[in-house]
Amino acid sequence: MLKPLRTRISKLDEKAEAEKLAALLPSLTLAAQHMANNFDVGVHGRRRTGSGEDFWQFKQYGPDDPTTSIDWRQSAKRENVFIRQKEQETSETVWIWCDNSPTMNYGSKDQENTKLSRASVLTLATALLLSRGGEKFGLMGQAENASTGATAYNRFANLISERDPLDLKDLVRVNRLPRKSTVVLISDFLSPIEELKKVIRTFVDTGCNGLLVHIADPAEVDLPFSGRTRFESMSHAENITLGRVEAVRDEYHSLYLEHKNAVQALANRLSWDYLFHRTDIPAGNALADIYAALELKGN
């Protein structure tokens, strides 16, 4: 059985991949903005009424509303009585990890449609939606504090290309996140299940909930090749040449599905959400699912 393993690449390779991502950043940012602009998050995104101090909206007075909430100044300007609603206080912050391991650079159709480019677009679009909704967000593994607003988003976008590679196993050593934080891990998760379990358990033990966004290239899922095919490693592991790929397709499908199901089962056991996304599916579909999962966690 082939096991999903990763080896550390050289500093020269890391620099080359970082420069490649930096060159793509303007187009990725535009794609993220386009997705966010076409996405309806509602008037107030994840915000909701509560006992906070910040004003949210005026609402027409109803029989279940306390009279102490009536805003007499606004009511005097209108025909009906209105109350002033405040936004619920929340300490929740969304922390995002976008995997940039060597296997994420794979794209079966074109270089601009790699798993890393799709993951980066989803990372940027998610942060942009959170920013527009007034939510705090941060890029995991960076020294910067979580924040919100246009300035925070621009800084976040720059960090996407400037960040040093942070492997999955390194996440257990990041600074302790505040309780009630939401963790979003976007990756192809081609790592041993025990390694992923250790990382998630670390966040669960600190009171964080989370979401796994499993990115896959269609060729990884379907193995559409035929005849004699050479598979070159993207992480300096051993290359493999198969005489007839179709002879091992069924076994490969079984192994891939077994690993995918193991990732999903792990998330379910630890009460995390799980989303599977192929890069041949519109990115907007995944963004909608991500935001829906975050919205549920915010309630």
Coordinates of C-alpha atoms in Angstrom, one line a residue:
M1 CA 0.0 0.0 0.0
L2 CA 1.3 3.4 -0.9
K3 CA 1.2 5.8 2.1
P4 CA 0.8 9.6 1.7
L5 CA 4.2 10.9 2.9
R6 CA 5.9 14.3 2.5
T7 CA 9.5 15.2 2.7
R8 CA 11.0 18.6 3.2
I9 CA 12.1 20.3 0.0
S10 CA 15.2 22.5 -0.3
K11 CA 15.3 26.2 0.5
L12 CA 15.9 26.9 -3.2
D13 CA 12.7 25.1 -4.1
E14 CA 10.8 26.9 -1.4
K15 CA 11.9 30.2 -2.7
A16 CA 10.9 29.3 -6.3
E17 CA 7.4 28.3 -5.2
A18 CA 7.0 31.4 -3.1
E19 CA 8.0 33.6 -6.1
K20 CA 5.6 31.7 -8.3
L21 CA 2.7 32.3 -5.8
A22 CA 3.6 36.0 -5.5
A23 CA 3.4 36.4 -9.3
L24 CA -0.1 34.9 -9.2
L25 CA -1.3 36.9 -6.2
P26 CA -2.8 39.8 -8.2
S27 CA -4.9 37.4 -10.3
L28 CA -5.8 35.3 -7.3
T29 CA -6.9 38.4 -5.4
L30 CA -9.1 39.6 -8.3
A31 CA -10.7 36.1 -8.5
A32 CA -11.4 36.2 -4.7
Q33 CA -12.9 39.6 -5.0
H34 CA -15.1 38.5 -7.9
M35 CA -16.3 35.5 -5.9
A36 CA -17.0 37.6 -2.8
N37 CA -18.9 40.2 -4.9
N38 CA -21.2 37.5 -6.3
F39 CA -21.8 35.9 -3.0
D40 CA -24.8 37.0 -0.9
V41 CA -23.9 36.9 2.8
G42 CA -27.0 38.8 3.8
V43 CA -27.1 42.3 5.2
H44 CA -25.0 41.6 8.3
G45 CA -23.2 38.4 7.5
R46 CA -22.7 36.3 10.7
R47 CA -23.7 39.1 13.0
R48 CA -26.7 38.7 15.3
T49 CA -28.6 40.5 18.1
G50 CA -27.4 40.2 21.6
S51 CA -26.2 42.1 24.7
G52 CA -23.2 43.9 23.2
E53 CA -22.5 47.6 23.0
D54 CA -22.3 48.1 19.3
F55 CA -25.4 49.3 17.4
W56 CA -26.7 46.8 14.8
Q57 CA -30.1 48.0 13.4
F58 CA -33.5 49.5 14.1
K59 CA -36.4 47.1 14.3
Q60 CA -40.2 47.7 14.5
Y61 CA -41.4 47.2 18.1
G62 CA -43.2 43.9 18.7
P63 CA -45.2 42.4 21.6
D64 CA -42.2 40.3 22.7
D65 CA -39.8 43.3 22.8
P66 CA -39.0 45.0 26.1
T67 CA -40.1 48.6 26.4
T68 CA -36.7 49.6 27.6
S69 CA -35.3 48.9 24.1
I70 CA -37.6 51.5 22.5
D71 CA -35.7 54.3 20.7
W72 CA -38.0 57.2 21.2
R73 CA -36.0 59.5 19.0
Q74 CA -36.3 57.2 16.0
S75 CA -39.9 56.4 16.8
A76 CA -40.8 60.1 16.8
K77 CA -39.5 60.4 13.2
R78 CA -41.7 57.5 12.0
E79 CA -45.3 56.3 12.1
N80 CA -44.5 53.2 14.1
V81 CA -42.5 52.5 17.3
F82 CA -38.9 51.2 16.8
I83 CA -36.4 49.5 19.1
R84 CA -32.6 49.7 18.8
Q85 CA -30.9 46.3 18.5
K86 CA -27.3 45.8 19.5
E87 CA -24.8 43.3 18.1
Q88 CA -24.0 40.2 20.2
E89 CA -20.7 40.3 21.9
T90 CA -18.4 37.5 20.6
S91 CA -14.8 36.5 21.2
E92 CA -14.8 34.2 18.2
T93 CA -12.0 34.7 15.6
V94 CA -11.5 32.7 12.4
W95 CA -7.9 31.4 11.9
I96 CA -7.1 30.1 8.4
W97 CA -4.3 27.7 7.4
C98 CA -3.7 27.4 3.6
D99 CA -1.4 24.4 2.9
N100 CA 1.5 25.2 0.6
S101 CA 3.2 21.8 0.7
P102 CA 4.9 20.5 -2.5
T103 CA 1.9 18.3 -3.4
M104 CA -0.4 21.4 -3.4
N105 CA 1.5 22.6 -6.6
Y106 CA -0.1 19.9 -8.7
G107 CA -2.6 20.8 -11.4
S108 CA -3.6 18.2 -14.0
K109 CA -5.0 20.7 -16.5
D110 CA -2.9 23.9 -16.3
Q111 CA -0.5 25.5 -14.0
E112 CA -2.9 28.2 -12.9
N113 CA -5.4 25.7 -11.7
T114 CA -3.3 23.9 -9.1
K115 CA -4.6 22.9 -5.8
L116 CA -2.5 25.7 -4.2
S117 CA -4.0 28.4 -6.4
R118 CA -7.6 27.1 -5.6
A119 CA -6.8 26.9 -1.9
S120 CA -5.3 30.4 -2.0
V121 CA -8.4 31.9 -3.8
L122 CA -10.7 30.2 -1.2
T123 CA -8.5 31.5 1.6
L124 CA -8.6 35.1 0.3
A125 CA -12.3 35.0 -0.5
T126 CA -13.2 33.6 2.9
A127 CA -11.1 36.3 4.6
L128 CA -12.8 39.0 2.5
L129 CA -16.3 37.8 3.4
L130 CA -15.3 37.8 7.0
S131 CA -13.9 41.3 6.8
R132 CA -17.1 42.6 5.2
G133 CA -19.1 41.0 7.9
G134 CA -17.0 42.6 10.6
E135 CA -15.5 39.3 11.8
K136 CA -11.9 39.0 13.0
F137 CA -9.6 36.7 11.0
G138 CA -6.0 35.8 10.8
L139 CA -3.5 33.7 8.9
M140 CA -2.3 30.9 11.1
G141 CA 1.4 30.8 11.9
Q142 CA 2.0 34.5 11.5
A143 CA 3.0 36.8 14.3
E144 CA 0.2 39.4 13.4
N145 CA -2.8 39.5 15.6
A146 CA -6.3 38.7 14.1
S147 CA -8.1 41.8 13.0
T148 CA -10.8 42.9 10.6
G149 CA -11.4 45.6 8.0
A150 CA -9.9 46.5 4.6
T151 CA -6.5 47.2 6.0
A152 CA -6.4 43.9 7.8
Y153 CA -7.5 42.1 4.6
N154 CA -4.8 43.8 2.5
R155 CA -2.2 42.7 5.0
F156 CA -3.6 39.2 5.1
A157 CA -3.4 39.0 1.2
N158 CA 0.2 40.0 1.3
L159 CA 1.0 37.4 3.9
I160 CA -0.4 34.7 1.6
S161 CA 2.6 35.0 -0.7
E162 CA 5.2 36.1 1.9
R163 CA 4.7 33.4 4.5
D164 CA 7.2 30.7 5.1
P165 CA 6.1 27.1 4.5
L166 CA 4.2 25.8 7.5
D167 CA 3.6 22.1 7.4
L168 CA 0.6 20.4 8.9
K169 CA 2.7 19.0 11.8
D170 CA 4.0 22.4 12.6
L171 CA 0.5 23.7 13.5
V172 CA 0.8 22.1 16.9
R173 CA 3.6 24.6 17.7
V174 CA 1.8 27.8 16.7
N175 CA 0.9 30.3 19.4
R176 CA -2.0 29.2 21.5
L177 CA -5.3 30.4 20.0
P178 CA -8.0 32.1 22.1
R179 CA -10.8 29.8 23.2
K180 CA -13.8 29.7 21.0
S181 CA -11.7 30.4 17.9
T182 CA -12.7 28.8 14.7
V183 CA -9.9 27.0 12.8
V184 CA -10.2 26.5 9.0
L185 CA -7.6 24.1 7.5
I186 CA -7.4 24.1 3.7
S187 CA -5.3 21.3 2.3
D188 CA -5.1 18.1 0.2
F189 CA -4.4 16.3 3.5
L190 CA -2.0 13.9 1.9
S191 CA -0.5 13.2 5.3
P192 CA -0.8 10.3 7.7
I193 CA -4.1 10.3 9.6
E194 CA -2.4 10.2 12.9
E195 CA -0.6 13.4 12.1
L196 CA -3.8 15.2 11.3
K197 CA -5.5 13.7 14.4
K198 CA -2.7 15.1 16.6
V199 CA -3.1 18.6 15.1
I200 CA -6.9 18.7 15.4
R201 CA -6.8 17.3 19.0
T202 CA -4.5 20.1 20.0
F203 CA -7.0 22.7 18.8
V204 CA -9.9 20.9 20.4
D205 CA -8.1 20.7 23.7
T206 CA -7.8 24.5 23.7
G207 CA -11.5 25.0 23.1
C208 CA -11.4 25.7 19.4
N209 CA -13.8 24.3 16.8
G210 CA -13.0 23.9 13.1
L211 CA -13.5 23.0 9.5
L212 CA -11.5 20.9 7.2
V213 CA -11.6 21.9 3.5
H214 CA -10.2 18.9 1.5
I215 CA -8.9 20.0 -1.9
A216 CA -8.3 17.5 -4.7
D217 CA -7.4 17.5 -8.3
P218 CA -9.7 15.5 -10.5
A219 CA -6.8 13.4 -11.8
E220 CA -6.0 12.4 -8.2
V221 CA -9.5 11.2 -7.7
D222 CA -10.2 9.5 -11.0
L223 CA -6.7 8.4 -12.2
P224 CA -7.8 8.9 -15.8
F225 CA -4.4 7.9 -17.4
S226 CA -3.9 4.8 -19.5
G227 CA -1.0 2.8 -20.8
R228 CA 2.6 3.2 -19.7
T229 CA 2.8 6.2 -17.4
R230 CA 5.5 7.8 -15.3
F231 CA 4.5 9.4 -12.1
E232 CA 7.0 12.0 -10.8
S233 CA 7.1 12.9 -7.1
M234 CA 6.5 16.5 -6.1
S235 CA 8.3 16.0 -2.8
H236 CA 11.6 14.4 -3.8
A237 CA 10.3 10.9 -3.1
E238 CA 10.7 8.0 -5.4
N239 CA 9.2 8.2 -8.9
I240 CA 7.0 5.4 -10.2
T241 CA 6.5 4.0 -13.7
L242 CA 3.5 1.8 -14.4
G243 CA 3.2 -0.3 -17.5
R244 CA -0.6 -0.2 -17.6
V245 CA -2.2 2.3 -15.3
E246 CA -5.7 0.9 -15.9
A247 CA -4.6 -2.3 -14.3
V248 CA -4.3 -0.6 -10.9
R249 CA -7.1 1.9 -11.2
D250 CA -9.6 0.0 -9.1
E251 CA -7.1 -0.6 -6.3
Y252 CA -6.1 3.1 -6.4
H253 CA -9.7 4.2 -6.2
S254 CA -10.2 2.0 -3.1
L255 CA -7.1 3.4 -1.4
Y256 CA -7.9 7.0 -2.2
L257 CA -11.5 6.6 -1.0
E258 CA -10.2 4.9 2.1
H259 CA -8.0 7.9 2.9
K260 CA -10.6 10.4 2.1
N261 CA -13.2 8.7 4.3
A262 CA -10.6 8.5 7.1
V263 CA -10.1 12.2 7.0
Q264 CA -13.9 12.8 7.1
A265 CA -14.4 10.3 9.9
L266 CA -11.7 12.0 12.0
A267 CA -13.4 15.4 11.6
N268 CA -16.8 13.9 12.5
R269 CA -15.4 12.2 15.6
L270 CA -14.0 15.4 16.9
S271 CA -17.1 17.4 16.0
W272 CA -15.4 19.4 13.2
D273 CA -17.0 20.1 9.8
Y274 CA -15.7 18.5 6.6
L275 CA -15.9 19.7 3.0
F276 CA -14.5 18.0 0.0
H277 CA -13.8 20.1 -3.1
R278 CA -12.4 19.1 -6.5
T279 CA -10.6 21.8 -8.5
D280 CA -12.8 21.1 -11.6
I281 CA -15.8 22.3 -9.6
P282 CA -16.5 26.1 -9.5
A283 CA -14.7 27.7 -6.6
G284 CA -17.8 29.6 -5.7
N285 CA -19.5 26.4 -4.7
A286 CA -16.8 25.7 -2.1
L287 CA -16.9 29.3 -0.9
A288 CA -20.7 29.0 -0.2
D289 CA -20.2 25.8 1.7
I290 CA -17.3 27.3 3.7
Y291 CA -19.3 30.4 4.7
A292 CA -22.4 28.3 5.5
A293 CA -20.3 26.2 7.9
L294 CA -18.8 29.3 9.5
E295 CA -22.2 30.9 9.8
L296 CA -23.5 27.8 11.7
K297 CA -20.5 28.0 14.0
G298 CA -21.2 31.6 14.7
N299 CA -24.7 30.9 16.0

